[in-house]
Short mmCIF file of C-alpha atoms in Angstrom, two decimals:
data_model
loop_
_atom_site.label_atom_id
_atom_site.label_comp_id
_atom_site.label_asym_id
_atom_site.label_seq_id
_atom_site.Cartn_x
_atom_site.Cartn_y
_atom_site.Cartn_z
CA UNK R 5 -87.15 -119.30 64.24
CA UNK R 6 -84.93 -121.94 62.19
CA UNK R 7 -83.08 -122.24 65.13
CA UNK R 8 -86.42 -122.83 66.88
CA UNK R 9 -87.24 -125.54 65.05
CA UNK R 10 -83.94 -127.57 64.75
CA UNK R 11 -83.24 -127.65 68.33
CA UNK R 12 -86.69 -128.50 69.16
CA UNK R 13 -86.34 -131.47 67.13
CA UNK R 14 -83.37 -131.87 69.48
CA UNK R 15 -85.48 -131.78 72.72
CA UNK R 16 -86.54 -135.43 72.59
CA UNK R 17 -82.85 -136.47 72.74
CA UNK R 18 -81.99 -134.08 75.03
CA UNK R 19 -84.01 -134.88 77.52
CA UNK R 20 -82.80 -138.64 77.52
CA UNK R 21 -79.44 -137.56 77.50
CA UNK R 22 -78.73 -138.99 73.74
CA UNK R 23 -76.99 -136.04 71.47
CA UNK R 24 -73.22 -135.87 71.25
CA UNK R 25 -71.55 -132.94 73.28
CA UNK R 26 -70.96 -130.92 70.33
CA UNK R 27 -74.74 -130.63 69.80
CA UNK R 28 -75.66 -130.99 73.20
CA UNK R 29 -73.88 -127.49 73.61
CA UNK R 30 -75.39 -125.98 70.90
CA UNK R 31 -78.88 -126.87 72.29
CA UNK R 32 -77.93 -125.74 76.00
CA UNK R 33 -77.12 -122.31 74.29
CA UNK R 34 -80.37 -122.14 72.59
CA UNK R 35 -81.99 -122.68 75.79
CA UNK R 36 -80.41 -119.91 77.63
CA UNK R 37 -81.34 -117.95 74.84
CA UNK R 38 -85.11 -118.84 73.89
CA UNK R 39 -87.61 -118.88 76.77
CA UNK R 40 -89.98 -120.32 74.06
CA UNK R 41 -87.78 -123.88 73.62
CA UNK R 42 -86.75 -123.54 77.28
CA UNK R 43 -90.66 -123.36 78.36
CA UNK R 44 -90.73 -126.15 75.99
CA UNK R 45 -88.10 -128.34 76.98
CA UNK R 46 -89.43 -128.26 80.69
CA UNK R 47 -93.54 -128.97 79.66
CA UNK R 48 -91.75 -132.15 78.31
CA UNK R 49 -89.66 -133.32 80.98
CA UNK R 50 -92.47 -132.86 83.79
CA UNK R 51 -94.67 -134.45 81.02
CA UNK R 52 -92.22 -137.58 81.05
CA UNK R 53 -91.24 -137.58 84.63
CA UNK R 54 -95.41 -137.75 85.69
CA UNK R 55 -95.31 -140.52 83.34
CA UNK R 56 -92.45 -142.70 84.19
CA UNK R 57 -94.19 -142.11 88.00
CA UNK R 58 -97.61 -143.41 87.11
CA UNK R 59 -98.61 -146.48 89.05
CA UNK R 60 -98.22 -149.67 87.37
CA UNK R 61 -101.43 -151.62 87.08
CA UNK R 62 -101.83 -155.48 87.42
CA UNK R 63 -104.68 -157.88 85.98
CA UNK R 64 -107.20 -159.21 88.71
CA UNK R 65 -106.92 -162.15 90.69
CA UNK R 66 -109.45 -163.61 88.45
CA UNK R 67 -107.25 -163.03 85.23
CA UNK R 68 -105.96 -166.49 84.69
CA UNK R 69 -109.11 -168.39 85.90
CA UNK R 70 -111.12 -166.53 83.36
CA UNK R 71 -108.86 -166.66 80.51
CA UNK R 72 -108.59 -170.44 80.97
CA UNK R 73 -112.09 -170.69 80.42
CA UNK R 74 -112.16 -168.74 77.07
CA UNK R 75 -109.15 -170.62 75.76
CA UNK R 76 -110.61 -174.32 74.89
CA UNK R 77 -113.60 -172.70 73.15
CA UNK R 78 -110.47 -171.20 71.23
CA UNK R 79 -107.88 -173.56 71.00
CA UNK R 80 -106.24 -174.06 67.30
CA UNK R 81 -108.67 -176.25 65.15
CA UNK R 82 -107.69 -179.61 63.57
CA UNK R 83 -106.38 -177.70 59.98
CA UNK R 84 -104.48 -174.89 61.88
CA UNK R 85 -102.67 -177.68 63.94
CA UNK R 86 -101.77 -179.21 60.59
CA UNK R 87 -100.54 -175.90 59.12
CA UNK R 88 -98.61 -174.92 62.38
CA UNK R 89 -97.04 -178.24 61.80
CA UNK R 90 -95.84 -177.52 58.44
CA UNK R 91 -94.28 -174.27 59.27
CA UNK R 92 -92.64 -175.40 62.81
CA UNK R 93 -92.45 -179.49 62.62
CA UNK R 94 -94.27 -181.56 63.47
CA UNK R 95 -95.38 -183.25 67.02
CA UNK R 96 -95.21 -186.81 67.87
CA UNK R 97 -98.86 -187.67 67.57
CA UNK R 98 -98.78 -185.91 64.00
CA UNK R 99 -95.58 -187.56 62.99
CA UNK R 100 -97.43 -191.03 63.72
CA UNK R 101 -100.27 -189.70 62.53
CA UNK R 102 -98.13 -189.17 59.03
CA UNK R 103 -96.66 -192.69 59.52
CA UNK R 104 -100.23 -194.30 59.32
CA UNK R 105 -101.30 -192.01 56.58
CA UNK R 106 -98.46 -192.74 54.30
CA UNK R 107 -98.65 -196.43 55.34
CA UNK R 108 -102.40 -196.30 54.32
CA UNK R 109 -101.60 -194.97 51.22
CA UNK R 110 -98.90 -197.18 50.26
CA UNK R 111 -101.73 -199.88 51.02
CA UNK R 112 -103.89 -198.60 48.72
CA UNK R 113 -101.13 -198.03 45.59
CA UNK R 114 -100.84 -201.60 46.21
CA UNK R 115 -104.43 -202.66 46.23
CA UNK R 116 -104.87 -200.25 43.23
CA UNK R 117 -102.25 -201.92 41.26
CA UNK R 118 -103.55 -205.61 42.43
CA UNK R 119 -106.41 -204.53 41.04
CA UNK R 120 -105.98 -203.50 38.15
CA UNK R 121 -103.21 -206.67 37.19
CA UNK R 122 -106.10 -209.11 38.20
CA UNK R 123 -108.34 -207.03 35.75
CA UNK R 124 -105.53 -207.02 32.89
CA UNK R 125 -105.21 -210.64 33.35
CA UNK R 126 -108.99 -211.71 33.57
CA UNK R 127 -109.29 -209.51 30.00
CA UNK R 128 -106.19 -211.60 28.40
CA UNK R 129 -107.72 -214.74 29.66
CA UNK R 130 -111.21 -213.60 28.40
CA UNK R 131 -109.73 -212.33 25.08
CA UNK R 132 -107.62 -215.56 24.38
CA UNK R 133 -110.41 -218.21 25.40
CA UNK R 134 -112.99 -216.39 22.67
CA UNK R 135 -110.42 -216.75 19.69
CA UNK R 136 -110.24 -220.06 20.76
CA UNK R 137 -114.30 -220.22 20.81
CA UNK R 138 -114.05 -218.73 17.34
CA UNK R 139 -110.95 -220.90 16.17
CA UNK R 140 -113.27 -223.66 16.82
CA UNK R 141 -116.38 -222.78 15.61
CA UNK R 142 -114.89 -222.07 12.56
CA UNK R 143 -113.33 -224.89 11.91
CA UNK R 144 -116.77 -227.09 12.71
CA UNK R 145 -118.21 -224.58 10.22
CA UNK R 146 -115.80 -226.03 7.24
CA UNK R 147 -116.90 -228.98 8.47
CA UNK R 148 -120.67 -229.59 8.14
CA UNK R 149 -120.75 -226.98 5.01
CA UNK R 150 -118.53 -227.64 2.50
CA UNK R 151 -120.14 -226.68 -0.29
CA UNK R 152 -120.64 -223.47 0.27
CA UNK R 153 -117.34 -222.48 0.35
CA UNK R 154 -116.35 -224.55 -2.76
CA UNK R 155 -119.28 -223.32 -4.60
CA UNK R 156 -117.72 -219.76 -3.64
CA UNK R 157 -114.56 -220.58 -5.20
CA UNK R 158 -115.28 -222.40 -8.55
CA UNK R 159 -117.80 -219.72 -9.18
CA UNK R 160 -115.01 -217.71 -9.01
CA UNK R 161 -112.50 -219.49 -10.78
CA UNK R 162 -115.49 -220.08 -13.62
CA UNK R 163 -116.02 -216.30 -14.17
CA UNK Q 5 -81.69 -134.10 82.27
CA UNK Q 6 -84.06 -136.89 83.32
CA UNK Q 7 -82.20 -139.99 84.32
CA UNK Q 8 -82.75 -142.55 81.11
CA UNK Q 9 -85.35 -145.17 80.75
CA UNK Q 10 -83.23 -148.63 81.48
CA UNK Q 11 -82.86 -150.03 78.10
CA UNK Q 12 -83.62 -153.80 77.69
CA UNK Q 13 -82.49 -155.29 74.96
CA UNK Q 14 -84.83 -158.33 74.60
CA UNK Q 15 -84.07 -161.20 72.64
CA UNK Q 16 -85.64 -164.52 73.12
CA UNK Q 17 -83.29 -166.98 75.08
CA UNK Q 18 -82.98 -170.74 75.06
CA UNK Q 19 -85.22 -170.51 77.98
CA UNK Q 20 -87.82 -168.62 75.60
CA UNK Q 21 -87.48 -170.69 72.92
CA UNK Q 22 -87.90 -174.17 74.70
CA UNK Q 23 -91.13 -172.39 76.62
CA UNK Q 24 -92.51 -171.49 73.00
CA UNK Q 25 -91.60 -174.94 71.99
CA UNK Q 26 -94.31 -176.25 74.50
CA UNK Q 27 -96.82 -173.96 74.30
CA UNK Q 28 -96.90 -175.06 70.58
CA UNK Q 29 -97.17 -178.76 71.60
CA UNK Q 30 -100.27 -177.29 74.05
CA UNK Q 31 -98.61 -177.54 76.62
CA UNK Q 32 -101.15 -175.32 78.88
CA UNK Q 33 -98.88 -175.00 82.23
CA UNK Q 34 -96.01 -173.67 79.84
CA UNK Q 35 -99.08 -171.14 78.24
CA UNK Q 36 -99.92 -170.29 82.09
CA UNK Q 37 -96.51 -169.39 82.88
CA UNK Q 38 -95.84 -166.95 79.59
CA UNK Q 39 -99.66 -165.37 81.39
CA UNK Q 40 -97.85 -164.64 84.44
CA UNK Q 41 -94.61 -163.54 83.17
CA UNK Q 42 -96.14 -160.55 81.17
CA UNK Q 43 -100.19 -160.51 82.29
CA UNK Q 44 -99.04 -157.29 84.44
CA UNK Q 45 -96.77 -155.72 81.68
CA UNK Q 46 -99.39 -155.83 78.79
CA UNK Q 47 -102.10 -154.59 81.38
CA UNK Q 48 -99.85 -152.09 82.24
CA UNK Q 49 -99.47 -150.90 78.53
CA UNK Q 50 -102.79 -151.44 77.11
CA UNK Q 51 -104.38 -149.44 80.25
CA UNK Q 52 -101.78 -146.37 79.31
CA UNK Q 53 -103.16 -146.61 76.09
CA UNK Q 54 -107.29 -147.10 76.91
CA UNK Q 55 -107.51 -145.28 80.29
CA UNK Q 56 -110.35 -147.88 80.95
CA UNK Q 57 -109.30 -150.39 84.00
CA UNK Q 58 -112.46 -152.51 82.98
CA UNK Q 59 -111.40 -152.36 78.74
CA UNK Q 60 -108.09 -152.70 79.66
CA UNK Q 61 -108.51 -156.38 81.75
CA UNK Q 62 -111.11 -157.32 78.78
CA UNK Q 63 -108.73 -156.08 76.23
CA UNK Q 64 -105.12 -157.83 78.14
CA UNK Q 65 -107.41 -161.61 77.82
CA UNK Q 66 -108.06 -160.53 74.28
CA UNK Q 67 -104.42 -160.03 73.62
CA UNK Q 68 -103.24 -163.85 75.25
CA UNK Q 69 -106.34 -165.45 73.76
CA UNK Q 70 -105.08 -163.96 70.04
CA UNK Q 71 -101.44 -165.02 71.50
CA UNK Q 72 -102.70 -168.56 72.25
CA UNK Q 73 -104.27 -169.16 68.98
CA UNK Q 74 -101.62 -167.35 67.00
CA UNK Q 75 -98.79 -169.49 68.61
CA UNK Q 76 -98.11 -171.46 65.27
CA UNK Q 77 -98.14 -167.59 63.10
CA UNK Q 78 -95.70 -166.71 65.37
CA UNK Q 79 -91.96 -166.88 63.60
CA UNK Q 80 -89.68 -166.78 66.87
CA UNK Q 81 -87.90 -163.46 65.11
CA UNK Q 82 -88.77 -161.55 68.05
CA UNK Q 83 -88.90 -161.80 72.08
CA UNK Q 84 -92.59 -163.15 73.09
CA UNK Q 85 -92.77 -159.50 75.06
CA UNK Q 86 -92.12 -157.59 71.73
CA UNK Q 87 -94.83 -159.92 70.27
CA UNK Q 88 -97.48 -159.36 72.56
CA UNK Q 89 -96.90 -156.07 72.93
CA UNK Q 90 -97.80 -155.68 69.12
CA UNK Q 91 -101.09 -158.31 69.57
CA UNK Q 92 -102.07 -155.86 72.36
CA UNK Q 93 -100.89 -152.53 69.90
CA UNK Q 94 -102.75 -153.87 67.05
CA UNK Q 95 -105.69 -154.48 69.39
CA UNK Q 96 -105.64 -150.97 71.03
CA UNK Q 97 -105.85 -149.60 67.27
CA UNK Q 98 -108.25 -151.55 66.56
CA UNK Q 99 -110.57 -150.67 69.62
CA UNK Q 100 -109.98 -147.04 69.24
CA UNK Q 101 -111.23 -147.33 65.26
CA UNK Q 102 -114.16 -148.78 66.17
CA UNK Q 103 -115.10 -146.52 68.79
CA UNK Q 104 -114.43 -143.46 67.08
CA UNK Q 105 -116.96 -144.82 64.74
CA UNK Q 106 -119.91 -145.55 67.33
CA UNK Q 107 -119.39 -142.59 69.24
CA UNK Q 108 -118.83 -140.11 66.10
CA UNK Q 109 -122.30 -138.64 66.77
CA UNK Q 110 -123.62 -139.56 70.07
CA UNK Q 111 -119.97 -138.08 72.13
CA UNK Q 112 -120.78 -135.45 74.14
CA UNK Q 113 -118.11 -132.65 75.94
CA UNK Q 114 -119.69 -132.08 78.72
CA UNK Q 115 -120.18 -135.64 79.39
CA UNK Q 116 -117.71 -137.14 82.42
CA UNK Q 117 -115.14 -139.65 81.68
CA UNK Q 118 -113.73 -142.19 84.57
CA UNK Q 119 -109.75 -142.02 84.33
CA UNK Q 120 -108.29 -144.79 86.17
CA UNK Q 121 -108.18 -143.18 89.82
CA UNK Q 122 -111.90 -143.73 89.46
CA UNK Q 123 -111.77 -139.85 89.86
CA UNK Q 124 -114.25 -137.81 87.48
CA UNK Q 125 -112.84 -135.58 85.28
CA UNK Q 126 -114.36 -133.39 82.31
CA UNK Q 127 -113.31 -133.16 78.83
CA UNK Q 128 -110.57 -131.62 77.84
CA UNK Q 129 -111.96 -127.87 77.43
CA UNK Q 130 -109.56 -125.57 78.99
CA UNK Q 131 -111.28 -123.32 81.56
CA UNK Q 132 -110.26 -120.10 80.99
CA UNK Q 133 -111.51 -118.56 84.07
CA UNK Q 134 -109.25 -120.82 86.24
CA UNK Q 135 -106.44 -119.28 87.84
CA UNK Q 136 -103.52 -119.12 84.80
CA UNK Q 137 -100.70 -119.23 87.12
CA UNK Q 138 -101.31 -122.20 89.49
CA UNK Q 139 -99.30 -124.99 90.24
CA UNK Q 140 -100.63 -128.71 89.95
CA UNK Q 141 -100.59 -130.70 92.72
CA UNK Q 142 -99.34 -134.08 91.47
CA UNK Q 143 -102.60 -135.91 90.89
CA UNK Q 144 -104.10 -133.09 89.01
CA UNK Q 145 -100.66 -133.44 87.06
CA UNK Q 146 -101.17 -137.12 86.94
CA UNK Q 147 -104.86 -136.05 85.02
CA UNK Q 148 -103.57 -133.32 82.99
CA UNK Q 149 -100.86 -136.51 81.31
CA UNK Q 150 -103.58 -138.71 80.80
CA UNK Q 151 -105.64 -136.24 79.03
CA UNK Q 152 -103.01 -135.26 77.29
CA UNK Q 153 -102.52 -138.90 76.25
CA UNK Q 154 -105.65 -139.29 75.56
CA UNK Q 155 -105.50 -136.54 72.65
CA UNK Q 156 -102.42 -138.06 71.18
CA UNK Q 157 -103.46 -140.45 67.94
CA UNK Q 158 -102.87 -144.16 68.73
CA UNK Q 159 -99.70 -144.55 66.53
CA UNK Q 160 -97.78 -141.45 68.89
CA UNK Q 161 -99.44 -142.87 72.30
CA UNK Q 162 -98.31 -146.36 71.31
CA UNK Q 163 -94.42 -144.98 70.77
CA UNK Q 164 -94.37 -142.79 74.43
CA UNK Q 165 -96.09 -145.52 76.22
CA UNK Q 166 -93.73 -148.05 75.15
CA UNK Q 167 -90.85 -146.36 75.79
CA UNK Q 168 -91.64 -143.60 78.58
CA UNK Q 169 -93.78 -146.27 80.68
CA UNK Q 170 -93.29 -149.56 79.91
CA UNK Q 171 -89.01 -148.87 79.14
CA UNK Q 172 -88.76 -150.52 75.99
CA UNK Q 173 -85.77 -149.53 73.39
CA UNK Q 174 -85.78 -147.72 70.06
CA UNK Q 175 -85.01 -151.23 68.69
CA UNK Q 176 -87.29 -153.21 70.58
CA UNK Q 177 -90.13 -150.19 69.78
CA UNK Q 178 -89.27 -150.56 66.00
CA UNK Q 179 -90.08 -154.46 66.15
CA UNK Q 180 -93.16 -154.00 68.24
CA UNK Q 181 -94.58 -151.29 65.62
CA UNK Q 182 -93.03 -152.96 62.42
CA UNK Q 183 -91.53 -149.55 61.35
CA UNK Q 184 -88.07 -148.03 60.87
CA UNK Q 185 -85.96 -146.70 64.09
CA UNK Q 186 -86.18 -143.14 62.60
CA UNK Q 187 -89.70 -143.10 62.53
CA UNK Q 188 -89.72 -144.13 66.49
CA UNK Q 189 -87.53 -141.26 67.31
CA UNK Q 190 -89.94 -138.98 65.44
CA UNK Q 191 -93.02 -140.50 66.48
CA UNK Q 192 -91.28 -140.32 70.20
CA UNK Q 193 -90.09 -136.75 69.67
CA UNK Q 194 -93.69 -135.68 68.20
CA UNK Q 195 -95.48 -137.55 71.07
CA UNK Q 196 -93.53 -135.28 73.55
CA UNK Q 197 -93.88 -132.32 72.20
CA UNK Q 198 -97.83 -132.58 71.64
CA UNK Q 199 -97.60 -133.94 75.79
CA UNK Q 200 -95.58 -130.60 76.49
CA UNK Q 201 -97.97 -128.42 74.45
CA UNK Q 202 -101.08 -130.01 76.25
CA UNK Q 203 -99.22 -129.44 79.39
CA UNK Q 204 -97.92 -125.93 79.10
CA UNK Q 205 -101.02 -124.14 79.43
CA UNK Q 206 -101.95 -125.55 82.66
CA UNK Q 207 -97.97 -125.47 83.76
CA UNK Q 208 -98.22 -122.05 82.60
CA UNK Q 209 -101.66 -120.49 82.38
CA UNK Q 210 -103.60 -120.13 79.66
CA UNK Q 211 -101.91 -117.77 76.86
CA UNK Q 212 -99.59 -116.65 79.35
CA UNK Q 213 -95.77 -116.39 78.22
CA UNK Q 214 -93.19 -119.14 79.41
CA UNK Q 215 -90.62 -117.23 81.73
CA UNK Q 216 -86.73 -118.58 80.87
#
């Protein structure tokens, strides 16, 4: 029964002419002994041979015509391009496609950064021309009102 | 000893590579021309594997429309054969799942099945009161095989099909299924032996003992 079993594991290899001699002997002496793997061994090859005979089948005439018609519906979208591109390279339209994009974005770094200098400079400008406004007020305050500050400071010196 | 399948080692070639490269730019003449090259060979397998002509045509567009959407998944590590024939295996699997769940309680043994002779055959019950001791005639053979396929789960059909039919290699088999060589051979050896023990009682007779 052991026997049975390991040369019937054998049969496969057999049949396709793959063991070594050595086992290929031992297996041939099984057979002449055991009608059981023998009955086996020949199930299998007409098994094989009917299939290895079978007609080969072929699509219809129709086969491309129809599949060309399902295929736009199906074609890759927009973002699976794009990922397909990442993973393979990419094709001319995409690589100018990249060119414009990073050209774009370059453009708007530099409009970003114009921007925001113009903006620095109009506050500096602002900033500076009040403390001038204030410089001057100031100064016309001394000015027309004396007094009040003196007053202020012999008070203080009086105390 | 049955003379051996001839073993193709199939690797994909400058040839195969520069066709991918187009069919990736959508190129749709270069898409065409991978159709033509293996429309017939992927029929060929996925009909072994349905015994439906109609499913099988439906199922072969299902596998290049999957191929022609996939093109950018698709790594180049193996030949575009080995590829579709795992599109079309994973497919098959896939088909068979579902319809094992639809027809769970509705399938009925008595009810006909069309192989793809268009000739109407039962289910497999064996009919005891037939004659144990004849001989098939090669068609009838040809019916008993496809039964007997029929039985086999997906996984062991897919490994005989590909390699008994279609002549694909351990290697190439291994690729096409994702698993280890080892487990072809097994699956291979398994598939035969459940085909010889579907065969034997109609090579045979039913409980009859094998003669050396």
């Amino acid at each position: 029964m052991r026997k049975c079993q390991s040369v019937e594991w054998r049969l496969s290899a057999y049949l396709d002419g793959q063991l070594q001699p050595t086992d290929r002997a031992a297996v041939e002496a099984h057979l002449r002994e055991c009608p059981k793997c023998a009955a086996m061994l020949r199930a299998m090859r007409v098994g094989v041979e009917a299939l290895r005979s079978m007609r080969t089948t072929e699509v219809s005439d129709a086969f491309w015509q129809r599949l060309r018609e399902r295929l736009p519906q199906e074609k890759p979208t927009g973002w699976q391009r794009w990922v397909t591109a990442l993973r393979w390279g990419w094709t001319e339209r995409q690589q100018a496609a990249c060119r414009r994009l990073a050209a774009a974005a370059i453009g708007v770094v530099i409009l970003i950064g114009s921007w925001t200098g113009v903006k620095n400079y109009q506050g500096r400008v602002a900033a500076e021309q009040y403390a001038e406004q204030c410089a001057e007020r100031h100064s016309l305050y001394l000015v027309h009102q004396p007094f009040g500050d003196a007053t202020a400071l012999s008070g203080g010196l009086s105390e | 000893m049955i003379p051996p399948v001839p073993q193709k080692v199939l690797v994909m070639d400058d040839a195969e590579q520069a066709l991918l490269a187009r069919c990736r730019a959508n190129d749709l003449l270069a898409f065409e021309e991978v159709v033509h090259r293996y429309k017939n060979k992927v029929h060929n397998y996925i009909a072994r594997m349905v015994n439906d002509a109609d499913d099988a045509e439906d199922l072969t567009q299902d596998v290049f429309v999957k191929a022609f959407i996939s093109l950018g998944s698709f790594r180049g590590e193996a030949s575009l054969q080995t590829w579709l024939y795992r599109i079309a295996t994973n497919l098959c699997i896939d088909r068979a799942r579902r319809r094992k769940r639809q027809r769970w309680d509705t399938m009925s043994l008595d009810e006909p099945v069309r192989d793809d002779e268009d000739d109407e055959i039962g289910r497999d019950v064996p009919d005891v009161e037939a004659d144990p001791y004849r001989h098939l005639e090669r068609k009838e053979l040809r019916q008993q095989v496809r039964r007997a396929l029929g039985r086999l789960s997906e996984k062991l059909r897919a490994v005989i099909v590909l390699y008994d039919v279609q002549g694909l290699s351990y290697e190439e088999i291994a690729q096409v299924l994702g698993c280890p060589l080892g487990t072809v051979k097994s699956r291979l050896f398994n598939a035969r032996a459940e085909l010889a023990k579907h065969l034997k009682p109609y090579l045979y007779g039913e409980g009859a003992e094998p003669h050396a």
